[in-house]
mmCIF file of N, CA and C in Angstrom:
data_model
loop_
_atom_site.group_PDB
_atom_site.id
_atom_site.type_symbol
_atom_site.label_atom_id
_atom_site.label_comp_id
_atom_site.label_asym_id
_atom_site.label_seq_id
_atom_site.Cartn_x
_atom_site.Cartn_y
_atom_site.Cartn_z
ATOM 1 N N MET A 3 0.826 -1.192 0.000
ATOM 2 C CA MET A 3 0.000 0.000 0.000
ATOM 3 C C MET A 3 0.867 1.251 0.000
ATOM 4 N N ILE A 4 1.944 1.220 0.728
ATOM 5 C CA ILE A 4 2.812 2.387 0.833
ATOM 6 C C ILE A 4 3.495 2.666 -0.511
ATOM 7 N N LYS A 5 3.836 1.622 -1.287
ATOM 8 C CA LYS A 5 4.500 1.811 -2.565
ATOM 9 C C LYS A 5 3.524 2.333 -3.627
ATOM 10 N N ILE A 6 2.250 2.093 -3.478
ATOM 11 C CA ILE A 6 1.256 2.514 -4.465
ATOM 12 C C ILE A 6 1.025 4.022 -4.399
ATOM 13 N N VAL A 7 1.069 4.613 -3.238
ATOM 14 C CA VAL A 7 0.791 6.039 -3.072
ATOM 15 C C VAL A 7 1.779 6.904 -3.859
ATOM 16 N N PRO A 8 3.107 6.687 -3.770
ATOM 17 C CA PRO A 8 4.013 7.532 -4.560
ATOM 18 C C PRO A 8 3.815 7.343 -6.076
ATOM 19 N N ILE A 9 3.509 6.125 -6.485
ATOM 20 C CA ILE A 9 3.276 5.887 -7.907
ATOM 21 C C ILE A 9 2.011 6.617 -8.359
ATOM 22 N N ALA A 10 0.971 6.559 -7.567
ATOM 23 C CA ALA A 10 -0.281 7.236 -7.906
ATOM 24 C C ALA A 10 -0.081 8.749 -7.960
ATOM 25 N N LEU A 11 0.687 9.279 -7.030
ATOM 26 C CA LEU A 11 0.967 10.718 -7.036
ATOM 27 C C LEU A 11 1.792 11.121 -8.258
ATOM 28 N N ALA A 12 2.734 10.270 -8.650
ATOM 29 C CA ALA A 12 3.554 10.562 -9.830
ATOM 30 C C ALA A 12 2.696 10.567 -11.095
ATOM 31 N N VAL A 13 1.806 9.608 -11.206
ATOM 32 C CA VAL A 13 0.910 9.550 -12.374
ATOM 33 C C VAL A 13 -0.006 10.766 -12.395
ATOM 34 N N LEU A 14 -0.524 11.140 -11.263
ATOM 35 C CA LEU A 14 -1.388 12.307 -11.163
ATOM 36 C C LEU A 14 -0.641 13.581 -11.551
ATOM 37 N N ALA A 15 0.589 13.705 -11.087
ATOM 38 C CA ALA A 15 1.395 14.882 -11.417
ATOM 39 C C ALA A 15 1.697 14.942 -12.913
ATOM 40 N N LEU A 16 2.026 13.808 -13.514
ATOM 41 C CA LEU A 16 2.308 13.787 -14.948
ATOM 42 C C LEU A 16 1.073 14.136 -15.771
ATOM 43 N N SER A 17 -0.076 13.666 -15.360
ATOM 44 C CA SER A 17 -1.296 13.988 -16.103
ATOM 45 C C SER A 17 -1.638 15.472 -15.952
ATOM 46 N N ALA A 18 -1.369 16.045 -14.788
ATOM 47 C CA ALA A 18 -1.615 17.471 -14.585
ATOM 48 C C ALA A 18 -0.669 18.298 -15.457
ATOM 49 N N VAL A 19 0.581 17.883 -15.577
ATOM 50 C CA VAL A 19 1.551 18.584 -16.415
ATOM 51 C C VAL A 19 1.121 18.485 -17.877
ATOM 52 N N HIS A 20 0.635 17.338 -18.289
ATOM 53 C CA HIS A 20 0.182 17.141 -19.668
ATOM 54 C C HIS A 20 -0.981 18.083 -19.994
ATOM 55 N N VAL A 21 -1.905 18.259 -19.082
ATOM 56 C CA VAL A 21 -3.052 19.137 -19.302
ATOM 57 C C VAL A 21 -2.596 20.586 -19.419
ATOM 58 N N VAL A 22 -1.647 20.984 -18.595
ATOM 59 C CA VAL A 22 -1.173 22.367 -18.605
ATOM 60 C C VAL A 22 -0.361 22.661 -19.861
ATOM 61 N N ILE A 23 0.450 21.714 -20.309
ATOM 62 C CA ILE A 23 1.333 21.926 -21.441
ATOM 63 C C ILE A 23 0.618 21.733 -22.780
ATOM 64 N N ALA A 24 -0.405 20.922 -22.820
ATOM 65 C CA ALA A 24 -1.088 20.606 -24.081
ATOM 66 C C ALA A 24 -1.659 21.881 -24.706
ATOM 67 N N PRO A 25 -1.417 22.085 -26.002
ATOM 68 C CA PRO A 25 -1.964 23.267 -26.670
ATOM 69 C C PRO A 25 -3.478 23.136 -26.820
ATOM 70 N N PRO A 26 -4.171 24.254 -26.892
ATOM 71 C CA PRO A 26 -5.623 24.185 -27.069
ATOM 72 C C PRO A 26 -5.973 23.634 -28.445
ATOM 73 N N ALA A 27 -7.115 22.994 -28.519
ATOM 74 C CA ALA A 27 -7.572 22.422 -29.786
ATOM 75 C C ALA A 27 -7.894 23.542 -30.767
ATOM 76 N N ALA A 28 -7.654 23.308 -32.025
ATOM 77 C CA ALA A 28 -7.930 24.310 -33.056
ATOM 78 C C ALA A 28 -9.436 24.497 -33.205
ATOM 79 N N GLN A 29 -9.848 25.732 -33.287
ATOM 80 C CA GLN A 29 -11.255 26.055 -33.485
ATOM 81 C C GLN A 29 -11.444 26.449 -34.942
ATOM 82 N N ALA A 30 -11.865 25.508 -35.762
ATOM 83 C CA ALA A 30 -12.023 25.748 -37.190
ATOM 84 C C ALA A 30 -13.494 25.914 -37.543
ATOM 85 N N ALA A 31 -14.128 26.909 -36.962
ATOM 86 C CA ALA A 31 -15.539 27.137 -37.242
ATOM 87 C C ALA A 31 -15.693 27.857 -38.572
ATOM 88 N N ILE A 32 -16.724 27.493 -39.306
ATOM 89 C CA ILE A 32 -17.025 28.151 -40.568
ATOM 90 C C ILE A 32 -17.744 29.454 -40.260
ATOM 91 N N VAL A 33 -17.275 30.534 -40.853
ATOM 92 C CA VAL A 33 -17.858 31.849 -40.629
ATOM 93 C C VAL A 33 -18.695 32.216 -41.853
ATOM 94 N N CYS A 34 -19.994 32.429 -41.615
ATOM 95 C CA CYS A 34 -20.910 32.778 -42.704
ATOM 96 C C CYS A 34 -21.480 34.173 -42.479
ATOM 97 N N LYS A 35 -21.728 34.879 -43.588
ATOM 98 C CA LYS A 35 -22.385 36.183 -43.530
ATOM 99 C C LYS A 35 -23.181 36.357 -44.809
ATOM 100 N N ASP A 36 -24.485 36.501 -44.678
ATOM 101 C CA ASP A 36 -25.376 36.735 -45.819
ATOM 102 C C ASP A 36 -25.225 35.686 -46.920
ATOM 103 N N GLY A 37 -25.010 34.442 -46.551
ATOM 104 C CA GLY A 37 -24.902 33.368 -47.528
ATOM 105 C C GLY A 37 -23.506 33.164 -48.085
ATOM 106 N N PHE A 38 -22.539 33.897 -47.593
ATOM 107 C CA PHE A 38 -21.166 33.772 -48.064
ATOM 108 C C PHE A 38 -20.269 33.282 -46.935
ATOM 109 N N GLN A 39 -19.235 32.524 -47.302
ATOM 110 C CA GLN A 39 -18.298 31.956 -46.338
ATOM 111 C C GLN A 39 -16.960 32.663 -46.443
ATOM 112 N N MET A 40 -16.369 32.977 -45.290
ATOM 113 C CA MET A 40 -15.061 33.613 -45.268
ATOM 114 C C MET A 40 -13.998 32.568 -45.585
ATOM 115 N N SER A 41 -13.144 32.894 -46.541
ATOM 116 C CA SER A 41 -12.027 32.016 -46.891
ATOM 117 C C SER A 41 -10.755 32.855 -46.854
ATOM 118 N N SER A 42 -9.654 32.230 -47.139
ATOM 119 C CA SER A 42 -8.393 32.965 -47.130
ATOM 120 C C SER A 42 -8.334 34.005 -48.252
ATOM 121 N N ASN A 43 -9.171 33.844 -49.268
ATOM 122 C CA ASN A 43 -9.201 34.785 -50.398
ATOM 123 C C ASN A 43 -10.365 35.755 -50.343
ATOM 124 N N GLY A 44 -11.107 35.759 -49.265
ATOM 125 C CA GLY A 44 -12.258 36.655 -49.137
ATOM 126 C C GLY A 44 -13.549 35.870 -48.995
ATOM 127 N N TRP A 45 -14.655 36.516 -49.286
ATOM 128 C CA TRP A 45 -15.974 35.918 -49.144
ATOM 129 C C TRP A 45 -16.345 35.166 -50.414
ATOM 130 N N ILE A 46 -16.769 33.893 -50.243
ATOM 131 C CA ILE A 46 -17.199 33.078 -51.376
ATOM 132 C C ILE A 46 -18.564 32.470 -51.066
ATOM 133 N N SER A 47 -19.343 32.255 -52.110
ATOM 134 C CA SER A 47 -20.658 31.641 -51.946
ATOM 135 C C SER A 47 -20.484 30.129 -51.855
ATOM 136 N N THR A 48 -21.026 29.527 -50.789
ATOM 137 C CA THR A 48 -20.943 28.079 -50.609
ATOM 138 C C THR A 48 -22.327 27.538 -50.271
ATOM 139 N N PRO A 49 -22.606 26.288 -50.615
ATOM 140 C CA PRO A 49 -23.903 25.686 -50.257
ATOM 141 C C PRO A 49 -24.138 25.679 -48.745
ATOM 142 N N TYR A 50 -23.082 25.494 -47.971
ATOM 143 C CA TYR A 50 -23.208 25.462 -46.505
ATOM 144 C C TYR A 50 -23.781 26.783 -45.997
ATOM 145 N N CYS A 51 -23.188 27.882 -46.422
ATOM 146 C CA CYS A 51 -23.648 29.190 -45.951
ATOM 147 C C CYS A 51 -24.961 29.609 -46.608
ATOM 148 N N ASN A 52 -25.183 29.176 -47.847
ATOM 149 C CA ASN A 52 -26.469 29.453 -48.486
ATOM 150 C C ASN A 52 -27.607 28.806 -47.708
ATOM 151 N N ASP A 53 -27.411 27.569 -47.280
ATOM 152 C CA ASP A 53 -28.441 26.883 -46.494
ATOM 153 C C ASP A 53 -28.633 27.548 -45.137
ATOM 154 N N ALA A 54 -27.551 28.008 -44.536
ATOM 155 C CA ALA A 54 -27.658 28.702 -43.247
ATOM 156 C C ALA A 54 -28.443 30.000 -43.404
ATOM 157 N N GLU A 55 -28.210 30.717 -44.479
ATOM 158 C CA GLU A 55 -28.937 31.972 -44.722
ATOM 159 C C GLU A 55 -30.408 31.702 -45.004
ATOM 160 N N LEU A 56 -30.695 30.671 -45.778
ATOM 161 C CA LEU A 56 -32.087 30.316 -46.054
ATOM 162 C C LEU A 56 -32.811 29.925 -44.769
ATOM 163 N N ALA A 57 -32.147 29.190 -43.893
ATOM 164 C CA ALA A 57 -32.742 28.821 -42.603
ATOM 165 C C ALA A 57 -32.995 30.068 -41.753
ATOM 166 N N ARG A 58 -32.078 31.029 -41.790
ATOM 167 C CA ARG A 58 -32.248 32.262 -41.015
ATOM 168 C C ARG A 58 -33.466 33.043 -41.525
ATOM 169 N N VAL A 59 -33.602 33.145 -42.840
ATOM 170 C CA VAL A 59 -34.748 33.850 -43.426
ATOM 171 C C VAL A 59 -36.044 33.121 -43.067
ATOM 172 N N ALA A 60 -36.022 31.799 -43.119
ATOM 173 C CA ALA A 60 -37.217 31.023 -42.770
ATOM 174 C C ALA A 60 -37.604 31.248 -41.310
ATOM 175 N N ARG A 61 -36.612 31.288 -40.428
ATOM 176 C CA ARG A 61 -36.905 31.548 -39.008
ATOM 177 C C ARG A 61 -37.511 32.937 -38.823
ATOM 178 N N GLN A 62 -37.069 33.917 -39.609
ATOM 179 C CA GLN A 62 -37.654 35.263 -39.530
ATOM 180 C C GLN A 62 -39.129 35.262 -39.937
ATOM 181 N N HIS A 63 -39.499 34.313 -40.780
ATOM 182 C CA HIS A 63 -40.891 34.196 -41.223
ATOM 183 C C HIS A 63 -41.688 33.210 -40.367
ATOM 184 N N GLY A 64 -41.126 32.758 -39.264
ATOM 185 C CA GLY A 64 -41.858 31.919 -38.323
ATOM 186 C C GLY A 64 -41.704 30.422 -38.503
ATOM 187 N N VAL A 65 -40.829 29.989 -39.406
ATOM 188 C CA VAL A 65 -40.622 28.553 -39.626
ATOM 189 C C VAL A 65 -39.596 28.051 -38.612
ATOM 190 N N ARG A 66 -39.893 26.937 -37.986
ATOM 191 C CA ARG A 66 -38.957 26.351 -37.035
ATOM 192 C C ARG A 66 -38.059 25.359 -37.773
ATOM 193 N N VAL A 67 -36.842 25.801 -38.087
ATOM 194 C CA VAL A 67 -35.895 24.971 -38.816
ATOM 195 C C VAL A 67 -34.481 25.342 -38.370
ATOM 196 N N SER A 68 -33.639 24.342 -38.267
ATOM 197 C CA SER A 68 -32.241 24.588 -37.905
ATOM 198 C C SER A 68 -31.384 24.590 -39.169
ATOM 199 N N ASP A 69 -30.188 25.138 -39.056
ATOM 200 C CA ASP A 69 -29.258 25.129 -40.188
ATOM 201 C C ASP A 69 -28.932 23.700 -40.598
ATOM 202 N N ALA A 70 -28.716 22.836 -39.605
ATOM 203 C CA ALA A 70 -28.372 21.433 -39.887
ATOM 204 C C ALA A 70 -29.517 20.712 -40.584
ATOM 205 N N ASP A 71 -30.751 20.993 -40.184
ATOM 206 C CA ASP A 71 -31.908 20.371 -40.827
ATOM 207 C C ASP A 71 -32.022 20.818 -42.281
ATOM 208 N N MET A 72 -31.722 22.078 -42.520
ATOM 209 C CA MET A 72 -31.781 22.600 -43.885
ATOM 210 C C MET A 72 -30.748 21.902 -44.777
ATOM 211 N N ARG A 73 -29.550 21.658 -44.234
ATOM 212 C CA ARG A 73 -28.495 21.002 -45.019
ATOM 213 C C ARG A 73 -28.772 19.521 -45.222
ATOM 214 N N ALA A 74 -29.334 18.867 -44.218
ATOM 215 C CA ALA A 74 -29.463 17.407 -44.246
ATOM 216 C C ALA A 74 -30.735 16.918 -44.931
ATOM 217 N N ASN A 75 -31.721 17.788 -45.095
ATOM 218 C CA ASN A 75 -33.014 17.343 -45.591
ATOM 219 C C ASN A 75 -33.446 18.167 -46.810
ATOM 220 N N PRO A 76 -33.122 17.711 -48.024
ATOM 221 C CA PRO A 76 -33.490 18.471 -49.227
ATOM 222 C C PRO A 76 -35.001 18.681 -49.376
ATOM 223 N N ALA A 77 -35.792 17.718 -48.945
ATOM 224 C CA ALA A 77 -37.246 17.872 -49.041
ATOM 225 C C ALA A 77 -37.727 19.027 -48.165
ATOM 226 N N ARG A 78 -37.135 19.169 -46.993
ATOM 227 C CA ARG A 78 -37.487 20.280 -46.094
ATOM 228 C C ARG A 78 -37.081 21.615 -46.722
ATOM 229 N N LYS A 79 -35.929 21.617 -47.388
ATOM 230 C CA LYS A 79 -35.461 22.829 -48.052
ATOM 231 C C LYS A 79 -36.445 23.240 -49.144
ATOM 232 N N TYR A 80 -36.889 22.298 -49.976
ATOM 233 C CA TYR A 80 -37.849 22.616 -51.037
ATOM 234 C C TYR A 80 -39.181 23.075 -50.455
ATOM 235 N N GLU A 81 -39.591 22.477 -49.357
ATOM 236 C CA GLU A 81 -40.831 22.887 -48.696
ATOM 237 C C GLU A 81 -40.732 24.340 -48.229
ATOM 238 N N ILE A 82 -39.609 24.681 -47.638
ATOM 239 C CA ILE A 82 -39.410 26.053 -47.159
ATOM 240 C C ILE A 82 -39.304 27.021 -48.335
ATOM 241 N N CYS A 83 -38.670 26.601 -49.420
ATOM 242 C CA CYS A 83 -38.581 27.452 -50.603
ATOM 243 C C CYS A 83 -39.965 27.733 -51.179
ATOM 244 N N ARG A 84 -40.825 26.734 -51.168
ATOM 245 C CA ARG A 84 -42.198 26.964 -51.639
ATOM 246 C C ARG A 84 -42.916 27.943 -50.719
ATOM 247 N N PHE A 85 -42.700 27.814 -49.422
ATOM 248 C CA PHE A 85 -43.329 28.701 -48.447
ATOM 249 C C PHE A 85 -42.835 30.137 -48.623
ATOM 250 N N LEU A 86 -41.549 30.288 -48.908
ATOM 251 C CA LEU A 86 -40.943 31.612 -49.036
ATOM 252 C C LEU A 86 -40.879 32.092 -50.482
ATOM 253 N N SER A 87 -41.699 31.550 -51.352
ATOM 254 C CA SER A 87 -41.579 31.841 -52.783
ATOM 255 C C SER A 87 -41.706 33.327 -53.104
ATOM 256 N N GLY A 88 -42.405 34.091 -52.293
ATOM 257 C CA GLY A 88 -42.543 35.519 -52.544
ATOM 258 C C GLY A 88 -41.466 36.368 -51.895
ATOM 259 N N SER A 89 -40.591 35.771 -51.126
ATOM 260 C CA SER A 89 -39.570 36.523 -50.396
ATOM 261 C C SER A 89 -38.344 36.767 -51.274
ATOM 262 N N LEU A 90 -37.976 38.017 -51.432
ATOM 263 C CA LEU A 90 -36.777 38.347 -52.211
ATOM 264 C C LEU A 90 -35.515 37.863 -51.521
ATOM 265 N N ALA A 91 -35.540 37.815 -50.195
ATOM 266 C CA ALA A 91 -34.358 37.382 -49.447
ATOM 267 C C ALA A 91 -34.040 35.908 -49.687
ATOM 268 N N ALA A 92 -35.052 35.104 -49.958
ATOM 269 C CA ALA A 92 -34.850 33.665 -50.157
ATOM 270 C C ALA A 92 -34.631 33.303 -51.623
ATOM 271 N N ARG A 93 -34.883 34.232 -52.521
ATOM 272 C CA ARG A 93 -34.821 33.941 -53.956
ATOM 273 C C ARG A 93 -33.466 33.392 -54.392
ATOM 274 N N ASP A 94 -32.373 33.955 -53.893
ATOM 275 C CA ASP A 94 -31.035 33.538 -54.324
ATOM 276 C C ASP A 94 -30.616 32.185 -53.770
ATOM 277 N N TYR A 95 -31.310 31.675 -52.771
ATOM 278 C CA TYR A 95 -30.894 30.443 -52.103
ATOM 279 C C TYR A 95 -31.797 29.256 -52.412
ATOM 280 N N CYS A 96 -32.845 29.491 -53.182
ATOM 281 C CA CYS A 96 -33.756 28.411 -53.565
ATOM 282 C C CYS A 96 -33.522 28.057 -55.024
ATOM 283 N N PRO A 97 -33.682 26.772 -55.363
ATOM 284 C CA PRO A 97 -33.547 26.389 -56.776
ATOM 285 C C PRO A 97 -34.671 26.996 -57.598
ATOM 286 N N ASP A 98 -34.391 27.254 -58.866
ATOM 287 C CA ASP A 98 -35.406 27.818 -59.758
ATOM 288 C C ASP A 98 -36.530 26.821 -59.963
ATOM 289 N N GLY A 99 -37.738 27.323 -60.117
ATOM 290 C CA GLY A 99 -38.876 26.457 -60.393
ATOM 291 C C GLY A 99 -38.833 25.868 -61.784
ATOM 292 N N ASP A 100 -38.065 26.499 -62.693
ATOM 293 C CA ASP A 100 -37.993 26.014 -64.064
ATOM 294 C C ASP A 100 -37.070 24.822 -64.221
ATOM 295 N N SER A 101 -36.191 24.579 -63.274
ATOM 296 C CA SER A 101 -35.182 23.520 -63.421
ATOM 297 C C SER A 101 -35.648 22.209 -62.792
ATOM 298 N N SER A 102 -36.787 21.713 -63.230
ATOM 299 C CA SER A 102 -37.326 20.475 -62.667
ATOM 300 C C SER A 102 -36.691 19.244 -63.278
ATOM 301 N N GLY A 103 -35.987 19.425 -64.407
ATOM 302 C CA GLY A 103 -35.331 18.305 -65.040
ATOM 303 C C GLY A 103 -36.257 17.454 -65.894
ATOM 304 N N ARG A 104 -37.450 17.942 -66.185
ATOM 305 C CA ARG A 104 -38.408 17.168 -66.967
ATOM 306 C C ARG A 104 -38.373 17.512 -68.452
ATOM 307 N N GLY A 105 -37.536 18.486 -68.818
ATOM 308 C CA GLY A 105 -37.410 18.833 -70.211
ATOM 309 C C GLY A 105 -38.537 19.700 -70.741
ATOM 310 N N ARG A 106 -39.239 20.376 -69.892
ATOM 311 C CA ARG A 106 -40.334 21.242 -70.346
ATOM 312 C C ARG A 106 -39.848 22.662 -70.498
#
């Protein structure tokens, strides 16, 4: 029992030193503004930020939707686009009604 205590204290001390010395984890969050994503070359339009902007506009109109739901569920996105069809703010982030792929 007496030999275990110094070993346990040594392990505890080493783990405490590791926590103090370890660098913080990188925070690589995507920064979006008005449907554009910040990159090293400036602001670029990306589907990720477009969906986030569309979700924000939908929430302003009373729709309960998260950014993740908008990205993961295309049917929900089309439903919201139909709901917001008269909104100029959503026009740039919704697919055109003419591009149904039916050749009409």
